[in-house]
Coordinates of C-alpha atoms in Angstrom, one line a residue:
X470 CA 0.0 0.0 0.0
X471 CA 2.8 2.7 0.8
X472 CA 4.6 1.4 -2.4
X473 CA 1.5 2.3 -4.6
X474 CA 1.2 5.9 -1.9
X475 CA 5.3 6.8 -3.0
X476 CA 4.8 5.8 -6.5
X477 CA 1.7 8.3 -6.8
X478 CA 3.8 10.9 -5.4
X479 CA 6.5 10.4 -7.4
X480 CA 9.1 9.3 -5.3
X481 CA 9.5 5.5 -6.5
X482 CA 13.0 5.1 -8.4
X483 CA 14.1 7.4 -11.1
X484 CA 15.0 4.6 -13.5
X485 CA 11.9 3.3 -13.7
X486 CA 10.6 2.9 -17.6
X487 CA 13.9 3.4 -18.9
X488 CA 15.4 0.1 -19.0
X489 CA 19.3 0.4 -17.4
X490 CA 21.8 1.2 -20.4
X491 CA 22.8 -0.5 -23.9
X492 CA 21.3 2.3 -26.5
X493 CA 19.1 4.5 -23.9
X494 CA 21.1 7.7 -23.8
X495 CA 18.0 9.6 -21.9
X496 CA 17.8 13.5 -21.6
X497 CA 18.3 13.3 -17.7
X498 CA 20.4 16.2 -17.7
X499 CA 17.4 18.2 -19.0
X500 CA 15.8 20.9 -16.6
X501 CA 12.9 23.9 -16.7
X502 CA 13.2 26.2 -18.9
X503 CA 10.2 28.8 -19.8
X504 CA 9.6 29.9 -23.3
X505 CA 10.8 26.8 -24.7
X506 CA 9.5 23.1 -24.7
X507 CA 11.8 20.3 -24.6
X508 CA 11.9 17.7 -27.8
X509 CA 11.7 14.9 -25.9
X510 CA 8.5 15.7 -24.7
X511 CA 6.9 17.4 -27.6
X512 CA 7.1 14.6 -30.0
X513 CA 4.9 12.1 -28.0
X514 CA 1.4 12.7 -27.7
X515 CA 1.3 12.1 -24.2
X516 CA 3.6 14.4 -23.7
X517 CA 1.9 17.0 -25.7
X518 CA -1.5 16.0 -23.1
X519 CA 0.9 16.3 -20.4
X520 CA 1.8 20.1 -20.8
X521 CA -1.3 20.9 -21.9
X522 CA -3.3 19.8 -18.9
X523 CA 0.1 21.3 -16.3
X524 CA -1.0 24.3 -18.5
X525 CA -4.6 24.1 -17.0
X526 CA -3.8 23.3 -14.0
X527 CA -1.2 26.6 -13.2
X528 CA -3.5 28.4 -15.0
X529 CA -6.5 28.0 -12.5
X530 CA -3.9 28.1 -9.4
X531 CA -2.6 31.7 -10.6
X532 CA -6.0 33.0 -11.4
X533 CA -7.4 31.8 -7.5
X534 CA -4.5 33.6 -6.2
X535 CA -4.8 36.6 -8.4
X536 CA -7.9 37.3 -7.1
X537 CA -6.4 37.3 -3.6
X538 CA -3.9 39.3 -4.6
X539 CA -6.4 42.2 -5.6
X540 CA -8.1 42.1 -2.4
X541 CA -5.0 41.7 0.4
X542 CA -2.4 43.4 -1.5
X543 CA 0.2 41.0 -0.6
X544 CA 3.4 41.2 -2.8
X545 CA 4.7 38.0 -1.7
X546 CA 1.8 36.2 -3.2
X547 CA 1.9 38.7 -6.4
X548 CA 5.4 37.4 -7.0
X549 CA 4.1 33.7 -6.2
X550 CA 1.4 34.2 -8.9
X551 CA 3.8 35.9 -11.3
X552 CA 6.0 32.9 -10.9
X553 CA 2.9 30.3 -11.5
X554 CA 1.5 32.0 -14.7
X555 CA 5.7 31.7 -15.5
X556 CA 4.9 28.4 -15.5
X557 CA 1.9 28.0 -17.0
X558 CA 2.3 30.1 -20.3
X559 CA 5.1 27.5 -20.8
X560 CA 2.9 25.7 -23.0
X561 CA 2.2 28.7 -25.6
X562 CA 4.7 28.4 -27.7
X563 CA 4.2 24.6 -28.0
X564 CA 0.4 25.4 -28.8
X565 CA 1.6 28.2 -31.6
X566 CA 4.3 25.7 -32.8
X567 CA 1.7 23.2 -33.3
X568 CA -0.9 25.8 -34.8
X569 CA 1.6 26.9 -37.3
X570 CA 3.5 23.5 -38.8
X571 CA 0.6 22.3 -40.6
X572 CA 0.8 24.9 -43.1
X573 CA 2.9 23.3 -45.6
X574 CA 6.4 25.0 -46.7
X575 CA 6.3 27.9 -49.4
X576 CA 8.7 29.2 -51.6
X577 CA 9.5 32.2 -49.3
X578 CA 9.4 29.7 -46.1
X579 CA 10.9 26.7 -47.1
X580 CA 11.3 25.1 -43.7
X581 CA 7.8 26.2 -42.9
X582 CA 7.2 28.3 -39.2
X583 CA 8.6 25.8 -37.3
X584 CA 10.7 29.0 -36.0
X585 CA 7.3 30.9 -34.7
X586 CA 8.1 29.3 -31.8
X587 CA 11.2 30.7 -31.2
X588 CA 9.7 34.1 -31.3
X589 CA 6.7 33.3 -29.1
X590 CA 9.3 31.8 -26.3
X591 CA 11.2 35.3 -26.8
X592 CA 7.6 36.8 -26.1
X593 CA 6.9 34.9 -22.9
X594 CA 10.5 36.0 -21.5
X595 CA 9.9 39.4 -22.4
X596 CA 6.1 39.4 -20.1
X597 CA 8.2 37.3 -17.6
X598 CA 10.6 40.1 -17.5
X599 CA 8.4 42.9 -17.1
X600 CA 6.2 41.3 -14.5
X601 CA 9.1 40.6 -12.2
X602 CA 9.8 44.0 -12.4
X603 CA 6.9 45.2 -11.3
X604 CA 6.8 42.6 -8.7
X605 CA 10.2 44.0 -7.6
X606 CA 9.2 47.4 -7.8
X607 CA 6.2 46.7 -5.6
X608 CA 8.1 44.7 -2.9
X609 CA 10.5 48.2 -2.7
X610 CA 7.9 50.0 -2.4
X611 CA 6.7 48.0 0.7
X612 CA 10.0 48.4 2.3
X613 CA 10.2 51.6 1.9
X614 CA 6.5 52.4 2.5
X615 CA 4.6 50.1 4.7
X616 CA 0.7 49.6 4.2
X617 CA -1.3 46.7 6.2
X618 CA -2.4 43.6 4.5
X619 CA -5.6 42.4 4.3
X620 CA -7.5 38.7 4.6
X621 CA -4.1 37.2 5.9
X622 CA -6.1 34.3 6.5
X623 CA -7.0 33.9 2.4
X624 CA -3.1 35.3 1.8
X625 CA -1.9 32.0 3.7
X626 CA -4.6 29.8 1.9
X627 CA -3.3 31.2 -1.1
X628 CA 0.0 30.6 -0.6
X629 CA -1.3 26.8 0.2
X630 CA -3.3 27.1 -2.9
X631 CA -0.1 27.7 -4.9
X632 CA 1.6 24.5 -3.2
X633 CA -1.0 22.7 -4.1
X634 CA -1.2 23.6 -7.2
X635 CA 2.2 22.6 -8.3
X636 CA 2.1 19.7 -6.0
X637 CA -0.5 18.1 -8.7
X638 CA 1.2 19.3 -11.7
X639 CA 4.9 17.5 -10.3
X640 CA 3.1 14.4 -9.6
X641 CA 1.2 14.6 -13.0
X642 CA 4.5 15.3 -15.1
X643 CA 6.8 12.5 -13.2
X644 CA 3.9 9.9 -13.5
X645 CA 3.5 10.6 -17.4
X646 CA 7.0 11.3 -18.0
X647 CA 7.5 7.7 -16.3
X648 CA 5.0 6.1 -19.0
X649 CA 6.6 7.9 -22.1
X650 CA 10.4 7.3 -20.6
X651 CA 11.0 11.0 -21.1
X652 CA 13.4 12.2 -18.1
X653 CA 12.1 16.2 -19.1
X654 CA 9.0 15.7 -18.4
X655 CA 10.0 13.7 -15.0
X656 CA 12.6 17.0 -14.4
X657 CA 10.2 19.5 -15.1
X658 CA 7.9 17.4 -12.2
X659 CA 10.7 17.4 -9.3
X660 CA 10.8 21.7 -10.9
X661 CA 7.0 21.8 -10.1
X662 CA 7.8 20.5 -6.8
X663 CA 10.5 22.9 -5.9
X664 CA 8.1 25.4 -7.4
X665 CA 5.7 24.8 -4.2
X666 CA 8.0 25.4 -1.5
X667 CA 8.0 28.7 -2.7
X668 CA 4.5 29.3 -2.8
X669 CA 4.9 27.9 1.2
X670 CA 7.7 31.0 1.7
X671 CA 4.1 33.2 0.9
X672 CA 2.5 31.8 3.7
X673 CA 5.2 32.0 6.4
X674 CA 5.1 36.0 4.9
X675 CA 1.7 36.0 6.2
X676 CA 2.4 34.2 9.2
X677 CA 5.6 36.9 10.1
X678 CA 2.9 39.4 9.4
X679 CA 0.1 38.2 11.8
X680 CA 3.2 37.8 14.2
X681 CA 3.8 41.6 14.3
X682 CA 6.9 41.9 11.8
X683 CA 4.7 43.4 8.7
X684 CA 8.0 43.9 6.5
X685 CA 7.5 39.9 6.4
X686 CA 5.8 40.2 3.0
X687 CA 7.5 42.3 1.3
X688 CA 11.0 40.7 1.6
X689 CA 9.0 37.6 0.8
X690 CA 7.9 39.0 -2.3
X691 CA 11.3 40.1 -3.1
X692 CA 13.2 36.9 -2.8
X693 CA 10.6 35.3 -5.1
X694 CA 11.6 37.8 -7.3
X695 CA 15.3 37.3 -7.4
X696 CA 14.0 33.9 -8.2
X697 CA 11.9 35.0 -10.9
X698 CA 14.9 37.0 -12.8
X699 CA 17.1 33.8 -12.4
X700 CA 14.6 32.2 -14.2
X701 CA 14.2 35.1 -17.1
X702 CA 18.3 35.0 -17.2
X703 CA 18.1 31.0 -17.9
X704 CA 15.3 30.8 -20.1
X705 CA 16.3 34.3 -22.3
X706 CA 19.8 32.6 -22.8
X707 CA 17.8 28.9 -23.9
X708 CA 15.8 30.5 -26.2
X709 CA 18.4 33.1 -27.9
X710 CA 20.8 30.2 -28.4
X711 CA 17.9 28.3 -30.7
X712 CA 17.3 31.3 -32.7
X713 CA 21.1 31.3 -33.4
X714 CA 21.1 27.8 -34.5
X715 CA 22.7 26.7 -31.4
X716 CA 22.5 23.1 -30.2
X717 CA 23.2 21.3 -27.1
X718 CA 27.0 19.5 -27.4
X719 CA 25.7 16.7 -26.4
X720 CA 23.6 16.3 -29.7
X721 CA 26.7 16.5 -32.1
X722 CA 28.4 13.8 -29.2
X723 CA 24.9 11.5 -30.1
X724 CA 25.2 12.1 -33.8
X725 CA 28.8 10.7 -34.0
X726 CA 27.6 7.6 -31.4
X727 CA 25.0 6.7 -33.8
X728 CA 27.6 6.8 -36.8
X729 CA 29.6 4.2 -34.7
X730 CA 26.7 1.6 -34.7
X731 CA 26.7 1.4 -38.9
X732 CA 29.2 -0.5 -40.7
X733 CA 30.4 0.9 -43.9
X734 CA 31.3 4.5 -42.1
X735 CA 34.9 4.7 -42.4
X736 CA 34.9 8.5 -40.2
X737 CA 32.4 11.3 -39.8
X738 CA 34.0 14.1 -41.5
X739 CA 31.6 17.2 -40.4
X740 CA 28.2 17.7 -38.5
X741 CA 26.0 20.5 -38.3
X742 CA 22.6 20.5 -36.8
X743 CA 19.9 23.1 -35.7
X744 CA 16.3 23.1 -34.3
X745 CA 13.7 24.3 -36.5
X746 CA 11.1 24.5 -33.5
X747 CA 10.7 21.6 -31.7
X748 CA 12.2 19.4 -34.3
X749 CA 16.0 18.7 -35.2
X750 CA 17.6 18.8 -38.2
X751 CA 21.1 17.4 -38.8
X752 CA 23.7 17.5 -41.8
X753 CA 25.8 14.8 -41.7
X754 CA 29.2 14.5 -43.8
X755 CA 30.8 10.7 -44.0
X756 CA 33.6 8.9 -45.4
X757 CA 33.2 5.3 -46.6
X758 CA 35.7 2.9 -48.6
X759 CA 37.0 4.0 -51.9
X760 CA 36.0 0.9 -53.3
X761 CA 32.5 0.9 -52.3
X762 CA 29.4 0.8 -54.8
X763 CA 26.9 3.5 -54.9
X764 CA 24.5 0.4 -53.8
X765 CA 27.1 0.3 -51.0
X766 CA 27.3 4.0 -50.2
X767 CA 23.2 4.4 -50.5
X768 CA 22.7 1.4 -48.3
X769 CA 24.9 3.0 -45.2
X770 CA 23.7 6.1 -45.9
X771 CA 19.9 4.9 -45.3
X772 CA 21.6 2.9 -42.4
X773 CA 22.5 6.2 -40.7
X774 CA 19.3 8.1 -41.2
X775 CA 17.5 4.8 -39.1
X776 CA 20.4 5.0 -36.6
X777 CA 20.2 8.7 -36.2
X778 CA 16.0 8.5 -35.7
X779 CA 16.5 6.1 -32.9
X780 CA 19.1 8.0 -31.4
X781 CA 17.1 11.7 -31.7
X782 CA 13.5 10.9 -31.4
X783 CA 13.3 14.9 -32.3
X784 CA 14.8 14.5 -35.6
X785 CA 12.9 15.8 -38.4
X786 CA 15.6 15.2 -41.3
X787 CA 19.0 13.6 -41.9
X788 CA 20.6 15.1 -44.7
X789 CA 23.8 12.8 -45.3
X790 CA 26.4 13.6 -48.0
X791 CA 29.5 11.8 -48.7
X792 CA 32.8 14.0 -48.4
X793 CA 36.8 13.1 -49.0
X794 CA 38.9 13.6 -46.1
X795 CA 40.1 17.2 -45.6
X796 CA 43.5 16.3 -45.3
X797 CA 44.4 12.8 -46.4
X798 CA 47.7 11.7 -45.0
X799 CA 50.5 11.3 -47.8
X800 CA 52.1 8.6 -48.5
X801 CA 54.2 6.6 -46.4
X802 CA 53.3 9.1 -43.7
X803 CA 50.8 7.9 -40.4
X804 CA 48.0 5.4 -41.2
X805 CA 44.5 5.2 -42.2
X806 CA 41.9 2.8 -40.1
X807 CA 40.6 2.4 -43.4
X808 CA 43.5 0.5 -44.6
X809 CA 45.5 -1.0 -42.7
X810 CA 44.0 -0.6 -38.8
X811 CA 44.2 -3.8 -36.9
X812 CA 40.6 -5.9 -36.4
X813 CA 38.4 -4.9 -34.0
X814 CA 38.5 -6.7 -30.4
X815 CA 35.1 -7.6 -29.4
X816 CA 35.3 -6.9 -25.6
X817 CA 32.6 -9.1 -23.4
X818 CA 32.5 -9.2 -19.7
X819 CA 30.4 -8.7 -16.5
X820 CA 32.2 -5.2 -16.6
X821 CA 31.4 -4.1 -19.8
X822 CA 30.3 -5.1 -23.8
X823 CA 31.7 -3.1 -26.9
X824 CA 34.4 -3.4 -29.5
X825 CA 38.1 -2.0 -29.0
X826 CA 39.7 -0.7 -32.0
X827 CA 42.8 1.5 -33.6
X828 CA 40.9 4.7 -35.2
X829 CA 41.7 7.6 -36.9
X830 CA 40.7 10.8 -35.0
X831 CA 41.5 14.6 -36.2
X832 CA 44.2 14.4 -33.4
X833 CA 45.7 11.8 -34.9
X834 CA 45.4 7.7 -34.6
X835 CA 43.9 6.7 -31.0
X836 CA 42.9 3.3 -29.0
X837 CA 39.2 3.7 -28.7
X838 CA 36.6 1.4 -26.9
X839 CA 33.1 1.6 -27.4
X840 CA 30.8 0.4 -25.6
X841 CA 27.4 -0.9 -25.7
X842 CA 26.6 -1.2 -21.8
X843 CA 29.0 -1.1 -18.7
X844 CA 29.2 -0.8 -15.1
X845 CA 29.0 2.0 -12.7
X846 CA 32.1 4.0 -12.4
X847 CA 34.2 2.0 -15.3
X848 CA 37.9 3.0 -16.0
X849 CA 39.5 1.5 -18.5
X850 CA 42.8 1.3 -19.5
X851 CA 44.9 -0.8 -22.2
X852 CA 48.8 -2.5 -21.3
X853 CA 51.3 -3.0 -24.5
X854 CA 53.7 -5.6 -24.6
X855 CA 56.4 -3.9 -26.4
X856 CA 60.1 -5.3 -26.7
X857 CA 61.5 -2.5 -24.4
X858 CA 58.9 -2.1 -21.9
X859 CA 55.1 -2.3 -21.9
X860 CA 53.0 1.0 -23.2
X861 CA 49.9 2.2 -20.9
X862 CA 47.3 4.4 -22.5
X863 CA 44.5 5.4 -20.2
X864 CA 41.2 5.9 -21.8
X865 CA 39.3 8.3 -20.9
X866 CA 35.6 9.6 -21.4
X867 CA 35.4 11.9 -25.0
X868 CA 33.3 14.9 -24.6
X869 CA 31.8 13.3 -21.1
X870 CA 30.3 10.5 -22.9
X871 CA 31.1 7.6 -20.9
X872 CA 29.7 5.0 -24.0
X873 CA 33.0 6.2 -26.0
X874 CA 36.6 6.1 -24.1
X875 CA 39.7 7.2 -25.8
X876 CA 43.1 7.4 -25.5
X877 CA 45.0 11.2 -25.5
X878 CA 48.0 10.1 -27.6
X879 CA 47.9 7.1 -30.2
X880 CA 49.6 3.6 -29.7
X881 CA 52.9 3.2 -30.7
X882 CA 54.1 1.6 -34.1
X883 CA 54.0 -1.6 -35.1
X884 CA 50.3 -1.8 -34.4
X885 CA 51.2 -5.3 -34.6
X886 CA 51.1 -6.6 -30.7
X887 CA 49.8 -8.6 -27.6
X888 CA 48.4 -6.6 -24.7
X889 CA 45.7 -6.2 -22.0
X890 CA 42.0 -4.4 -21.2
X891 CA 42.3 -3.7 -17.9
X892 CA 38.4 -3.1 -16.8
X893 CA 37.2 -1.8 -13.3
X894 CA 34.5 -0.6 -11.5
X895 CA 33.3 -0.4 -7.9
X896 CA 36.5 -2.6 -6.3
X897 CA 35.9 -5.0 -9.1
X898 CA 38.6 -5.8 -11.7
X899 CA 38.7 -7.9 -15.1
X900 CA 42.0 -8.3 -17.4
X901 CA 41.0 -9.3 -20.9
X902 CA 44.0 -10.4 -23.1
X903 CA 43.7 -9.2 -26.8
X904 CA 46.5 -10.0 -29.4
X905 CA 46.1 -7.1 -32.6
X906 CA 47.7 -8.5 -36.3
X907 CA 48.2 -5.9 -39.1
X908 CA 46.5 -6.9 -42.5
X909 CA 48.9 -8.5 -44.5
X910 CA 51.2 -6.0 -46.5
X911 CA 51.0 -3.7 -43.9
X912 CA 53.4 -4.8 -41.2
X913 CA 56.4 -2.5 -40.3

């Protein structure tokens, strides 16, 4: 029974629904941010339901408090209602965005108006900005010129009112955002939730004002409003870096992962990507073979665009194109994992599952392992038997993405030799012995 009492509330374990590791790189690191509506969530129809009925919700909390606001004059709960409809109004541009796409692209808007809601989240800020300001001007005032409070009694209910509120929307958010697997929707719950402590701060305002300390609500009222420009400052920065094209790094990082998974891709020579609303679109430039078929080079290419939609459930279009290198090494100078790299290891343990390989990097050749699943806390790390000594190279997490480890400086030549894995993880260790063999006409 208390199992079923947690879960409702949102505090059962934040893993459930997602399914532990292999190919589920989830959005955990996602938070709140008004004006702009997370992919992750806007692509699911249940998603979509979600915001729209948080949007209801808010919106009936902030107009019961409003009305309380008119007749006590509490700033405290002003700011707390400013800071609701923040909330709430988050769900505009989605509702625009979704308005808009089903006109069909023109000549003069080619990409249709996917970027409408861009320009609404800009909107929201803006109203967000200038009702903190008069929020803060208001608290001032207060502090500076005192005036009694009416209905502190309905103040304090408000202020419950407001925990309430977000209270139902944090539960509502984490329980759907639990079905659809989307950790956004599950942050912007636990947001919710932090959201209704502050709507509490309101009523101990009122009770420091029923106490005798009547500056209570006004220094309430200007705390939620710090809050409420930290918020502006966040969401202004969100929603100016998607009008400039800007992407999260972690979205190029994904792009390349994906590339990993589809045989035929010899390197990933350029990406580029962009939202267009709440949909993605990538370009994607690749290298393959020299000696493969345009069959060859079509059937990776459709390979990639299937890789790359299971990877970005946001993506709208793929555009792959097939490019030389920049700067191919001349003869008789480095090497080319194209040519003459050693086999792949296949690495397979309790510790970890992936495929070790010699690759060519634009820093030059490096020992990479990539991995399909692993262990809390892995470290990896790769012994050489060499003639005068072994070689260690440390591998270590590329652009924080702990499914692709790399070494900083490439093995040694020959890339002809017997060596170790060394895996670990939580005081556990495995040592997998690998042997690498140059193709033939390539040994040094």
């Amino acid at each position: 029974m208390m199992d079923k009492v947690r879960e409702w509330f949102g505090f059962g374990p934040m893993s459930q629904g997602f399914g532990g590791h292999g190919h589920d790189h989830g959005e955990g690191g996602h938070g709140h941010t008004h004006g702009v509506i997370d992919p992750t969530i806007a692509t699911t129809t249940r998603g979509i339901w979600a915001i729209k009925w948080s949007f209801v919700v808010l919106a009936i909390t902030a107009a019961l408090q409003l009305v309380v606001v008119i007749l006590s004059g509490s700033v405290a709960l002003l700011a707390d209602t400013i800071h609701n409809v923040g909330d709430a109004v988050t769900a505009i541009p989605l509702w625009v965005a979704f308005v808009l796409v089903r006109r069909q692209p023109s000549k003069t808007f080619t990409y249709g108006l996917g970027r409408v809601e861009d320009l609404a989240g800009i909107l929201i800020v803006l109203i967000i900005l200038f009702s903190a300001i008069v929020a803060g001007y208001e608290a001032i005032d207060r502090l500076i010129n005192p005036r009694p409070i009416a209905f502190l009694g309905w103040v304090a209910i408000a202020g419950l009112i407001g925990f309430i509120g977000n209270e139902v929307v944090a539960v509502f958010r984490i329980r759907v955002g639990r079905e659809i697997n989307s950790a956004a929707l599950i942050a912007d719950g636990y947001h919710a939730r932090t959201d209704g402590f502050t709507s509490l701060a309101v009523v101990l305002g009122a009770l420091g004002v029923w106490l005798g300390f009547p500056l209570a609500d006004p220094i309430i009222g200007l705390l939620i409003t710090l809050a409420i420009f930290a918020i502006v400052w966040q969401s202004s920065k969100a929603v100016l870096t998607r009008m400039l094209d800007g992407v999260e790094p972690g979205i190029v990082d994904e792009i390349r992962h994906a590339a990993e998974h589809v045989p035929g891709i010899e390197r990933v020579q350029s990406v580029q990507a962009r939202w267009i609303g709440h949909r993605l679109h990538a370009d994607v430039a690749i290298g393959v073979l020299d000696t493969a078929t345009a069959k060859e080079v079509l059937s990776v290419t459709e390979a990639l665009k299937e890789e790359l939609s299971a990877h970005l459930p946001a993506l709208a279009e793929a555009n792959v194109r097939l490019e030389n290198p920049a700067n191919p090494p001349a003869p008789g100078m480095g090497s080319s994992h194209a040519h003459h790299a050693p086999a792949p290891f296949k690495v397979e343990c309790d510790l970890a599952a992936g495929t070790l390989e010699i690759v060519d990097t634009p820093g030059g050749e490096r020992m990479r392992l990539t991995i399909d699943r692993h262990a809390d806390d892995l470290t990896a790390m790769v012994i050489i038997d060499r003639p005068k000594g072994p070689e260690t190279l440390r591998l270590e997490p590329v652009a924080d993405d702990h499914h692709r480890l790399e070494s900083t400086v490439a093995p040694a030549e020959p890339h002809e030799f017997e060596a170790r894995l060394i895996l670990a993880a939580t005081n556990r260790e495995q040592v997998l012995p690998f042997k690498m063999v140059e193709p033939e006409g390539h040994h040094h």
